[in-house]
Amino acid sequence: MQLTDYVKKDTIFLNCQAQSRAELFSKVADKLLNEGYVKKGFLDFINHREDNYPTGLQLQNHTVAIPHGDPQFINKPFVAVITLTKPITMRRMDDATIKLPVDTLFTLGLTNGSDHLDLLKEIMKLLQTDSFVQQIKNCTNKDEVETVIRVAEKKRKENSDD
Amino acid sequence: MTEKLNILVACGSGVATSTIAADDIEDVCREYGITNYAISKCSMTEMPSMSQNYDIVFTTNNYRGKIDTPLMSVTGFITGINTAELRQKVGEKLLSLTKDRE
């Protein structure tokens, strides 16, 4: 099970422009719907979910968000990597009253199963690596994103084998 | 023989970040020598009613309501920030709960 299997060319969205979370979610959800990754209810679900239980994370040096859809709205499991030219305002997972300017998002469209939980853990561990988030932000094309993830994942696996 | 310590971990969906946090909490239990425990996960919506049957609740989201069960936020396990401090806080809390039951 590899993260690179879930981050596809059509789930990478670089340098997106959006004024708000709603606008970004709507743009991305539209594309995911057209490519057959999600069902119609996906957009409403992540919006609703984000309103009630926000997913913005203040990391060491970066602010990211990890919106995730419910398995019932997912056709093909995926991880979407989204970078923005200008941050949008989201809210913190640990305190919804605090606003957070977010410019990098990892949207998880996972179906149930232990494989997918392993994948989620993998993503979380990568996010906790400061240089990984920075490298993703620096990417100018989709090939670079795939390479960054492949290299980071390989490095992590090597380290955990020690 | 003490009763089992019942731990509940909640997040928005009850699937994603609660699983990550639950792993870390199990790891803390190992480190602090707590063996007689059970961990369950649930969504934040289910949490208030489920919490009645548990000794402690950990959440990755903040919870603004009131519950009778001790509650601790563990978002640090998701962000990776100050995890050493958080692990200690969780470990000490779990130990004190274990002692209370003896």
Coordinates of C-alpha atoms in Angstrom, one line a residue:
Chain A
M1 CA 0.0 0.0 0.0
Q2 CA 1.5 3.2 -1.2
L3 CA 0.4 6.8 -1.0
T4 CA 1.6 7.3 -4.5
D5 CA -1.2 4.9 -5.6
Y6 CA -3.8 7.3 -4.3
V7 CA -2.4 10.6 -5.5
K8 CA -3.2 10.6 -9.2
K9 CA -2.6 13.3 -11.8
D10 CA -6.3 14.1 -11.7
T11 CA -6.3 14.5 -7.9
I12 CA -3.5 17.0 -7.8
F13 CA -4.6 20.6 -8.0
L14 CA -1.7 23.1 -8.0
N15 CA -1.9 26.9 -7.6
C16 CA -5.6 27.0 -7.3
Q17 CA -7.3 30.3 -7.0
A18 CA -10.2 30.7 -4.7
Q19 CA -11.6 33.4 -2.4
S20 CA -13.1 31.1 0.1
R21 CA -13.3 27.6 1.3
A22 CA -16.7 27.2 -0.3
E23 CA -15.3 28.2 -3.7
L24 CA -12.3 25.9 -3.5
F25 CA -14.3 22.9 -2.3
S26 CA -16.9 23.4 -5.0
K27 CA -14.2 23.6 -7.7
V28 CA -12.3 20.6 -6.5
A29 CA -15.4 18.5 -5.8
D30 CA -16.7 19.3 -9.4
K31 CA -13.5 17.9 -10.9
L32 CA -13.5 14.8 -8.6
L33 CA -17.1 14.2 -9.6
N34 CA -16.3 14.4 -13.3
E35 CA -13.5 12.0 -12.9
G36 CA -15.7 9.6 -11.1
Y37 CA -13.9 9.6 -7.7
V38 CA -16.9 10.9 -5.7
K39 CA -20.6 10.8 -5.6
K40 CA -22.9 13.8 -5.7
G41 CA -23.3 14.2 -2.0
F42 CA -19.5 14.6 -1.5
L43 CA -19.5 18.4 -1.7
D44 CA -22.3 18.9 0.8
F45 CA -20.7 16.4 3.1
I46 CA -17.3 18.0 3.3
N47 CA -18.8 21.5 3.7
H48 CA -21.1 20.4 6.5
R49 CA -18.3 18.4 8.1
E50 CA -15.9 21.3 8.0
D51 CA -18.6 23.6 9.5
N52 CA -19.1 21.3 12.4
Y53 CA -15.6 19.7 12.8
P54 CA -13.0 21.8 11.1
T55 CA -9.8 20.2 9.9
G56 CA -7.3 23.1 9.8
L57 CA -4.0 22.2 11.4
Q58 CA -1.4 24.5 12.7
L59 CA 1.8 22.6 12.1
Q60 CA 5.3 23.7 13.2
N61 CA 5.8 26.1 10.2
H62 CA 2.8 25.5 8.0
T63 CA -0.9 25.6 8.1
V64 CA -2.7 22.8 6.3
A65 CA -6.2 21.3 6.3
I66 CA -7.2 17.7 5.8
P67 CA -10.9 17.7 4.8
H68 CA -12.1 14.1 4.5
G69 CA -15.2 12.7 2.9
D70 CA -17.4 9.9 4.2
P71 CA -16.9 6.5 2.6
Q72 CA -20.6 6.5 1.4
F73 CA -19.7 9.3 -1.0
I74 CA -16.5 7.8 -2.4
N75 CA -16.4 5.7 -5.6
K76 CA -12.6 5.3 -6.0
P77 CA -10.4 6.0 -3.0
F78 CA -8.0 8.9 -3.5
V79 CA -5.9 11.5 -1.8
A80 CA -6.2 15.0 -3.4
V81 CA -3.2 17.4 -3.0
I82 CA -4.2 21.0 -3.3
T83 CA -2.1 24.1 -3.2
L84 CA -3.4 27.7 -3.4
T85 CA -1.8 30.9 -4.7
K86 CA -3.4 32.8 -1.9
P87 CA -4.5 31.3 1.4
I88 CA -8.2 30.8 2.3
T89 CA -9.6 31.1 5.8
M90 CA -10.4 27.9 7.5
R91 CA -10.7 26.9 11.2
R92 CA -8.6 24.9 13.5
M93 CA -9.4 21.3 14.4
D94 CA -8.5 21.8 18.0
D95 CA -10.3 25.1 18.4
A96 CA -13.0 26.0 15.9
T97 CA -13.1 29.6 17.1
I98 CA -9.6 30.2 15.8
K99 CA -9.3 31.1 12.1
L100 CA -6.4 29.8 10.1
P101 CA -5.0 30.9 6.7
V102 CA -4.6 27.7 4.8
D103 CA -2.7 27.3 1.5
T104 CA -2.1 23.6 1.3
L105 CA -4.8 20.9 1.6
F106 CA -4.8 17.1 1.6
T107 CA -8.3 16.0 0.9
L108 CA -8.9 12.3 1.8
G109 CA -11.4 10.3 0.0
L110 CA -11.0 6.9 1.7
T111 CA -13.3 3.9 1.9
N112 CA -13.3 1.9 5.1
G113 CA -10.7 -0.7 5.7
S114 CA -7.5 -1.1 7.5
D115 CA -5.4 -0.4 4.4
H116 CA -6.9 3.1 4.2
L117 CA -6.2 3.7 7.9
D118 CA -2.6 2.8 7.2
L119 CA -2.6 5.3 4.4
L120 CA -4.0 8.0 6.6
K121 CA -1.3 7.4 9.2
E122 CA 1.3 7.6 6.5
I123 CA -0.1 11.0 5.4
M124 CA -0.2 12.3 8.9
K125 CA 3.4 11.3 9.5
L126 CA 4.5 13.0 6.3
L127 CA 2.6 16.1 7.3
Q128 CA 4.5 16.2 10.5
T129 CA 7.7 16.4 8.5
D130 CA 8.3 20.1 8.0
S131 CA 10.3 19.7 4.8
F132 CA 7.6 17.6 3.1
V133 CA 5.0 20.3 3.3
Q134 CA 7.4 22.8 2.1
Q135 CA 8.4 20.6 -0.9
I136 CA 4.7 20.1 -1.8
K137 CA 4.2 23.9 -1.7
N138 CA 7.2 24.4 -4.0
C139 CA 5.9 22.1 -6.7
T140 CA 5.1 23.7 -10.0
N141 CA 3.8 20.7 -11.8
K142 CA 2.1 17.3 -11.1
D143 CA 5.2 15.2 -11.8
E144 CA 7.0 17.1 -9.1
V145 CA 4.3 16.3 -6.6
E146 CA 4.5 12.6 -7.4
T147 CA 8.2 12.6 -7.1
V148 CA 8.1 14.5 -3.7
I149 CA 5.6 11.9 -2.4
R150 CA 7.5 9.0 -3.7
V151 CA 10.8 10.1 -2.3
A152 CA 9.3 11.1 1.1
E153 CA 7.5 7.8 1.4
K154 CA 10.7 5.8 0.5
K155 CA 12.7 7.8 3.0
R156 CA 10.2 7.2 5.8
K157 CA 10.0 3.5 5.1
E158 CA 13.8 3.2 5.1
N159 CA 14.0 5.1 8.4
S160 CA 11.3 3.0 10.1
D161 CA 13.1 -0.2 9.0
D162 CA 16.2 0.8 11.0
Chain B
M1 CA -8.1 -7.0 40.6
T2 CA -9.1 -3.7 39.2
E3 CA -11.7 -3.1 36.6
K4 CA -10.7 -2.4 33.1
L5 CA -10.1 1.3 32.2
N6 CA -12.5 2.2 29.4
I7 CA -11.1 4.8 27.0
L8 CA -13.1 6.6 24.3
V9 CA -11.4 8.5 21.4
A10 CA -13.6 10.7 19.3
C11 CA -13.1 12.7 16.1
G12 CA -15.4 14.3 13.5
S13 CA -16.0 11.0 11.7
G14 CA -15.0 8.5 14.3
V15 CA -12.7 6.9 11.7
A16 CA -9.8 9.0 10.7
T17 CA -8.0 11.2 13.2
S18 CA -9.4 9.2 16.2
T19 CA -7.5 6.2 14.8
I20 CA -4.3 8.1 14.7
A21 CA -4.8 9.4 18.2
A22 CA -5.9 5.9 19.5
D23 CA -2.6 4.4 18.3
D24 CA -0.6 7.0 20.2
I25 CA -2.7 6.5 23.3
E26 CA -2.1 2.7 23.1
D27 CA 1.6 3.5 22.8
V28 CA 1.4 5.8 25.9
C29 CA -0.3 3.0 27.8
R30 CA 2.5 0.6 27.0
E31 CA 5.1 3.2 28.1
Y32 CA 3.3 3.8 31.4
G33 CA 2.7 0.1 32.0
I34 CA -1.1 0.3 31.8
T35 CA -2.3 -3.0 30.5
N36 CA -5.9 -3.4 31.7
Y37 CA -7.7 -1.0 29.3
A38 CA -10.0 -1.0 26.3
I39 CA -10.1 1.7 23.6
S40 CA -13.2 2.5 21.5
K41 CA -13.6 5.1 18.9
C42 CA -16.7 7.2 17.9
S43 CA -17.7 10.4 16.2
M44 CA -18.1 13.7 18.0
T45 CA -21.9 13.4 17.5
E46 CA -22.0 10.1 19.3
M47 CA -19.5 11.1 21.9
P48 CA -21.7 12.9 24.5
S49 CA -24.1 9.9 24.9
M50 CA -21.3 7.3 24.7
S51 CA -19.1 9.1 27.1
Q52 CA -21.3 8.0 30.0
N53 CA -20.0 4.4 29.7
Y54 CA -16.3 5.4 29.7
D55 CA -13.7 6.5 32.2
I56 CA -12.1 9.1 30.0
V57 CA -12.7 10.7 26.6
F58 CA -10.0 12.0 24.3
T59 CA -10.9 14.1 21.3
T60 CA -9.0 15.5 18.3
N61 CA -11.6 18.3 17.8
N62 CA -12.5 20.7 20.6
Y63 CA -15.7 20.0 22.4
R64 CA -17.6 23.0 23.8
G65 CA -20.4 21.2 25.6
K66 CA -20.2 19.6 29.0
I67 CA -19.9 16.0 29.9
D68 CA -19.5 14.3 33.2
T69 CA -16.6 12.1 32.0
P70 CA -13.0 13.6 32.1
L71 CA -12.2 15.0 28.7
M72 CA -8.8 15.8 27.1
S73 CA -8.0 17.2 23.7
V74 CA -5.2 15.4 21.9
T75 CA -4.9 17.3 18.6
G76 CA -1.2 17.3 19.2
F77 CA -1.0 13.7 18.1
I78 CA -2.3 14.8 14.7
T79 CA -0.1 17.9 14.2
G80 CA 3.0 16.3 15.8
I81 CA 3.6 19.4 17.9
N82 CA 4.6 19.1 21.5
T83 CA 3.9 15.4 21.4
A84 CA 6.4 14.6 24.2
E85 CA 4.5 16.9 26.6
L86 CA 1.1 15.6 25.4
R87 CA 2.2 12.0 25.9
Q88 CA 3.2 12.8 29.5
K89 CA -0.1 14.6 30.2
V90 CA -2.1 11.6 28.8
G91 CA 0.1 9.1 30.6
E92 CA -0.2 10.8 34.0
K93 CA -4.0 11.2 33.5
L94 CA -4.4 7.5 32.7
L95 CA -2.2 6.5 35.6
S96 CA -4.2 8.6 38.0
L97 CA -7.5 7.1 36.7
T98 CA -6.0 3.7 37.2
K99 CA -5.0 4.4 40.7
D100 CA -8.4 5.9 41.6
R101 CA -9.9 2.5 40.7
E102 CA -7.6 0.5 42.9

